[in-house]
CSV table of C-alpha atoms in Angstrom, one decimal:
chain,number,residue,atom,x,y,z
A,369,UNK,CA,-127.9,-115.8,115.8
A,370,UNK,CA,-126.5,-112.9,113.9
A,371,UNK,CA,-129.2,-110.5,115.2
A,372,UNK,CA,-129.1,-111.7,118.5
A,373,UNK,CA,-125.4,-111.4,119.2
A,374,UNK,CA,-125.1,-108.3,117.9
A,375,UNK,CA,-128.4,-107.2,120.8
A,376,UNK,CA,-126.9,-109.0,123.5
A,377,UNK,CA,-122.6,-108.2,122.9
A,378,UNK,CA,-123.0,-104.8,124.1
A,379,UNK,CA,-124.7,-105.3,127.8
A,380,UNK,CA,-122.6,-108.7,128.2
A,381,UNK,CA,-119.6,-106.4,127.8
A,382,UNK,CA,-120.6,-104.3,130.5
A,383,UNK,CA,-121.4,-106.0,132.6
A,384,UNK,CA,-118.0,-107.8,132.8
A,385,UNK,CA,-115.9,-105.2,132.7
A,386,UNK,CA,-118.1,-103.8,135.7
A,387,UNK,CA,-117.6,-107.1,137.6
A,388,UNK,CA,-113.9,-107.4,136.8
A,389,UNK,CA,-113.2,-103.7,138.2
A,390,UNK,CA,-115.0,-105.2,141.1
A,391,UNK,CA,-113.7,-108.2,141.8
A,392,UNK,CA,-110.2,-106.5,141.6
A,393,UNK,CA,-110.5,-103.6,144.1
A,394,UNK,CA,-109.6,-101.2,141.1
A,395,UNK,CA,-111.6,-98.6,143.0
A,396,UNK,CA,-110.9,-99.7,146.4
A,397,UNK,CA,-111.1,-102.5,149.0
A,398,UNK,CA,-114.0,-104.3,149.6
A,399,UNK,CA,-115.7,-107.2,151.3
A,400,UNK,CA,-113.9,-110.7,150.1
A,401,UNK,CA,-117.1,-112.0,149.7
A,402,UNK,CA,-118.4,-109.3,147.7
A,403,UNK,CA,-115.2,-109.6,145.6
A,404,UNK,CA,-116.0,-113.4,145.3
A,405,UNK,CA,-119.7,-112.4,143.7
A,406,UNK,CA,-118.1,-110.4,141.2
A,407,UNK,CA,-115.7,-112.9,139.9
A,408,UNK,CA,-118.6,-114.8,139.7
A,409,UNK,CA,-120.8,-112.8,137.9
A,410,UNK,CA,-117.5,-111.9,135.9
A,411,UNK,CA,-117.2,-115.7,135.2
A,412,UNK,CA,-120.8,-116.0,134.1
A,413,UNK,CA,-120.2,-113.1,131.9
A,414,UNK,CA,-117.6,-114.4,129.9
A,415,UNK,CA,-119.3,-118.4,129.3
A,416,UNK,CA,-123.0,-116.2,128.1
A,417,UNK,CA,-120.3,-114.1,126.0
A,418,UNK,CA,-119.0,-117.1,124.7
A,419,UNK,CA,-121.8,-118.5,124.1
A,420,UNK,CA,-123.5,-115.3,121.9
A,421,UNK,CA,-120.4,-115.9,119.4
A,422,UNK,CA,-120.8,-119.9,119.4
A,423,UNK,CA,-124.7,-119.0,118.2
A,424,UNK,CA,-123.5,-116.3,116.0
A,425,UNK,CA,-121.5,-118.9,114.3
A,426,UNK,CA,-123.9,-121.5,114.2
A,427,UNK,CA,-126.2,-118.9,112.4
A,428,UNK,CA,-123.3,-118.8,109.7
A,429,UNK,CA,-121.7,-121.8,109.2
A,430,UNK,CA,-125.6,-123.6,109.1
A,431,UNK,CA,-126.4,-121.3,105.7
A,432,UNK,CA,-125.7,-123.1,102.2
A,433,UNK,CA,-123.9,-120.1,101.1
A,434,UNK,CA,-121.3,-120.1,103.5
A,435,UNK,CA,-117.8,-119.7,102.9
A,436,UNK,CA,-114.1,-119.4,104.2
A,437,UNK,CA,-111.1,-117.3,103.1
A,438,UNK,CA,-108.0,-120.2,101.2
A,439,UNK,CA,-105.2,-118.3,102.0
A,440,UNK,CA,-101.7,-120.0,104.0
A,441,UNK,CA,-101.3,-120.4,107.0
A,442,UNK,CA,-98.4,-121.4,109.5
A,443,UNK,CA,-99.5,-123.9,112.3
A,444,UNK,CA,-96.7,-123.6,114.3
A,445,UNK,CA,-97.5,-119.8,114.2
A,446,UNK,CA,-100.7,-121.1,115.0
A,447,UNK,CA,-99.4,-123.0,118.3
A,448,UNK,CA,-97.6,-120.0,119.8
A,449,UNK,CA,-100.6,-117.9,119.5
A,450,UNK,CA,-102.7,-120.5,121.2
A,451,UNK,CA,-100.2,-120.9,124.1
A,452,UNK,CA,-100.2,-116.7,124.6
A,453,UNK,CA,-103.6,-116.8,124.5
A,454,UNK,CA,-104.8,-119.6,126.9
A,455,UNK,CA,-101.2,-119.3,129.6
A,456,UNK,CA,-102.8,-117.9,132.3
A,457,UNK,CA,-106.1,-120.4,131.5
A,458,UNK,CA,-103.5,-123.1,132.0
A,459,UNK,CA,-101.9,-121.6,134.8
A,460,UNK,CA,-105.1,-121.5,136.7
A,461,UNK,CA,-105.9,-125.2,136.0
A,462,UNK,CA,-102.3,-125.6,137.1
A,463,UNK,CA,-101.9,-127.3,133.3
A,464,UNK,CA,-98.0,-127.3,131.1
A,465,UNK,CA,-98.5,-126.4,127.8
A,466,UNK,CA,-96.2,-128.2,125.6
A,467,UNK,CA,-95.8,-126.4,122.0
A,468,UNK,CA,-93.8,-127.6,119.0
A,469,UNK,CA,-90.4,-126.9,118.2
A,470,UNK,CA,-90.5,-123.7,116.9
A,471,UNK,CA,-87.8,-125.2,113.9
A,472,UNK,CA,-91.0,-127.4,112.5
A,473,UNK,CA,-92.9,-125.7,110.0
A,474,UNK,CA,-96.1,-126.3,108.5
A,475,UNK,CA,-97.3,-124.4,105.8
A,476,UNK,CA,-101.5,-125.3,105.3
A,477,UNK,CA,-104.2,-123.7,103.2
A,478,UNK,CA,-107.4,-122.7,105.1
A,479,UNK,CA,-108.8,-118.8,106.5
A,480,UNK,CA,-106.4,-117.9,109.4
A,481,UNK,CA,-109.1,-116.6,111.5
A,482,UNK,CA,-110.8,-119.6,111.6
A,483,UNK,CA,-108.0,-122.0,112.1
A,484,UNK,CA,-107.0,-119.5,115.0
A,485,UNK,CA,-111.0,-120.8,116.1
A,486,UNK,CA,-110.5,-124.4,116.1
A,487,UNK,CA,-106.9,-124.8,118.1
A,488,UNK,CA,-108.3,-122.5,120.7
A,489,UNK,CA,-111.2,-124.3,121.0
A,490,UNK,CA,-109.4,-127.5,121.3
A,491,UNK,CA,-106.5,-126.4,123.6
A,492,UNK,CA,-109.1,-124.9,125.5
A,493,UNK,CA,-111.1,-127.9,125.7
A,494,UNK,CA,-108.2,-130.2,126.8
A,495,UNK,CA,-107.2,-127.4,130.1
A,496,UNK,CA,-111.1,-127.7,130.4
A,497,UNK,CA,-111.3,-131.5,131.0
A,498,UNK,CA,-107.5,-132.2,131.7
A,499,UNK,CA,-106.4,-133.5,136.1
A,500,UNK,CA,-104.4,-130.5,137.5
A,501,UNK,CA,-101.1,-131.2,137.4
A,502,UNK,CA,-101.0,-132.4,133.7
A,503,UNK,CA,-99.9,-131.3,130.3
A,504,UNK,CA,-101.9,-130.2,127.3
A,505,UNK,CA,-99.4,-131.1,124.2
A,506,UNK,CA,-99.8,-129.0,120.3
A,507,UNK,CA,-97.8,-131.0,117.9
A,508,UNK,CA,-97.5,-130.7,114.5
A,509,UNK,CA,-97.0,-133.2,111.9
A,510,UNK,CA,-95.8,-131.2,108.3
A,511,UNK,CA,-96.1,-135.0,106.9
A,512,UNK,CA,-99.7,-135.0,107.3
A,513,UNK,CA,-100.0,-131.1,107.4
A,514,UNK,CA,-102.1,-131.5,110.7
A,515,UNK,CA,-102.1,-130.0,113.9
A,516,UNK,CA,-102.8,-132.0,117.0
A,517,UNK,CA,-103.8,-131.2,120.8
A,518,UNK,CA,-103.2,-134.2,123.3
A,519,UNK,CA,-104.3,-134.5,126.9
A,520,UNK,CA,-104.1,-136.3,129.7
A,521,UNK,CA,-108.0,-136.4,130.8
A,522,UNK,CA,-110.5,-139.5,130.8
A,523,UNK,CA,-110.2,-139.8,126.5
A,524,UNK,CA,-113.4,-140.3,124.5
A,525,UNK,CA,-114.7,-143.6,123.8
A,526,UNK,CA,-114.2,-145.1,120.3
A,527,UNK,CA,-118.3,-145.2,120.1
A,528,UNK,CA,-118.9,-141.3,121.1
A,529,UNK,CA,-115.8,-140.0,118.7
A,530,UNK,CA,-118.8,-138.8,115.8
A,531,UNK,CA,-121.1,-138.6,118.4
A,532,UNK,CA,-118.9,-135.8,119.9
A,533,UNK,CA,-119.0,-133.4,116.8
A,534,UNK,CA,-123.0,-133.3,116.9
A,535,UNK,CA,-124.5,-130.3,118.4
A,536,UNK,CA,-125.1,-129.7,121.6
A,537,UNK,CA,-123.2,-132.8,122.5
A,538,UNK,CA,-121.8,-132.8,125.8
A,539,UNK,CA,-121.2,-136.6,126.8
A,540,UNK,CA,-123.2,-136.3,129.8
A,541,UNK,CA,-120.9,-133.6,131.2
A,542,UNK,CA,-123.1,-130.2,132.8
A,543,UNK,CA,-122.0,-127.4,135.2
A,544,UNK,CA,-118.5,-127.5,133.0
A,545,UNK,CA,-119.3,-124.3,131.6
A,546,UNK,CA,-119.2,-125.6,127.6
A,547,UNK,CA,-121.9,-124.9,125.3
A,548,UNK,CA,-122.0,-128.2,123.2
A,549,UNK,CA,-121.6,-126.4,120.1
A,550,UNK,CA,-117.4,-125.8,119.8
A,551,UNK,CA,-116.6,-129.1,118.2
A,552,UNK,CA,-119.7,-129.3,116.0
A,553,UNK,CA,-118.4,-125.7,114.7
A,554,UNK,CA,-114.8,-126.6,114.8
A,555,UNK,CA,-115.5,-129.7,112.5
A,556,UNK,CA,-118.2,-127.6,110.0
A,557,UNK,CA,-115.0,-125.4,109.4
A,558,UNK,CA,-112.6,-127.6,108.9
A,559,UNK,CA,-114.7,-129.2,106.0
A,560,UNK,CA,-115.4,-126.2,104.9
A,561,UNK,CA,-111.7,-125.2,104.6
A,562,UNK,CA,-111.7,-128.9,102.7
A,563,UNK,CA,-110.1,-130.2,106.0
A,564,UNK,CA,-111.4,-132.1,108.6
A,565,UNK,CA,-111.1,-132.8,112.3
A,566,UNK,CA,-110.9,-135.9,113.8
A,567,UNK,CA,-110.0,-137.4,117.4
A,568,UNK,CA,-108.4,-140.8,118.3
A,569,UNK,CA,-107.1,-142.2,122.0
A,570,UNK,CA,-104.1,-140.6,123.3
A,571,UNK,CA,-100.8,-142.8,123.7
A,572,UNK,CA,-100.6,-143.4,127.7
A,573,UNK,CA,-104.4,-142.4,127.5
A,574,UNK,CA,-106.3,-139.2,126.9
A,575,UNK,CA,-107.7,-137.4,123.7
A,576,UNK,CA,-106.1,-136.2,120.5
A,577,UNK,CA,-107.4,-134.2,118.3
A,578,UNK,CA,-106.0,-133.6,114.9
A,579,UNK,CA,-106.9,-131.0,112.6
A,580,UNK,CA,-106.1,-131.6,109.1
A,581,UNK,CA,-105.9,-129.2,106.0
A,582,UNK,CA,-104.7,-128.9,102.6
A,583,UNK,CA,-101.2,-128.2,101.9
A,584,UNK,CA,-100.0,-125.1,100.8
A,585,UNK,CA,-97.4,-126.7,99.3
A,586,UNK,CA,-99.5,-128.5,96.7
């Protein structure tokens, strides 16, 4: 994986910033339908790049040796990050995102990068799957020192909720643009952070997942 991501990163880059100046005009007007393929490629692009650093990750998190970084880290800094990241991915699924009070802290033990990983996967994943129209909600619970995304999509049933963390696992879904590989990597780091992620039904239906790590406060 390690090898090749790092073979691949480099033309993948290209060839998306090519297609974005494209797609925009930056060096002029052009056909619309023209402009359409470029977005398109553009859009390809960016789900192959994505899926170069899921494999890259897979090839690390798979090795006995691996290991994570136990240093604190804020979730509700966590949330705002998130929601800067992925508001204009919600925007264009025409999705809210809700984010905690920013009063509620939760201080939690685990490697900040990877934490960063996980909730923008899973926020990512709810805008992914969530009607138009509805909200993707981060809440925090310092009680339980977790961190939660809830939508308002079709939920997953109580007999795929393992099922859903295996690799490659897709529930049937295709042409979605997911790789079947975020959760399974999501959940190997939470463990590995001595965590775990979990999911349940959503009050008023939907998902929630909940990642939960040590406390910092221990």
């Amino acid at each position: 994986g390690r090898h090749f991501a790092t073979a691949v990163r480099q033309p993948l880059g290209r060839i998306l910033a090519n297609a974005e100046t494209i797609g925009s005009e930056l060096n002029g007007p052009i056909l619309e339908q023209y402009s359409s393929y470029a977005k398109d490629i553009a859009s390809a692009a960016r789900h192959l790049a994505e899926l170069v650093s899921d494999l890259e990750d897979l090839d690390a998190i798979d090795k006995p040796d691996f290991k994570v970084a136990q240093e604190p880290v804020e979730f509700g800094d966590i949330a705002k990050r998130v929601a800067g990241l992925l508001a204009l991915k919600a925007a264009d699924h025409q999705i809210e995102l809700s984010v905690p009070d920013p009063e509620i802290r939760c201080h939690a033990m685990g490697e900040f990068r990877r934490v960063l990983q996980i909730v923008l996967n899973l926020v990512g994943n709810a805008i992914r799957y969530s009607p138009g129209g509805s909200t993707v909600t981060i809440v925090i619970d310092p009680s339980d020192c977790s961190i939660s995304v809830i939508d308002k999509g079709a939920g997953v049933a109580e007999e795929d909720r393992e099922r859903i963390f295996t690799k490659f696992e897709r529930l049937g879904r295709s042409g979605d643009g997911g790789s079947g590989l975020g959760l399974y990597i999501s959940r190997k780091l939470a463990r590995a952070m001595r965590g775990d992620l979990t999911v349940t039904a959503a009050d008023g239906g939907g998902a929630k997942f909940t990642l939960r790590l040590p406390s910092a406060n221990n």
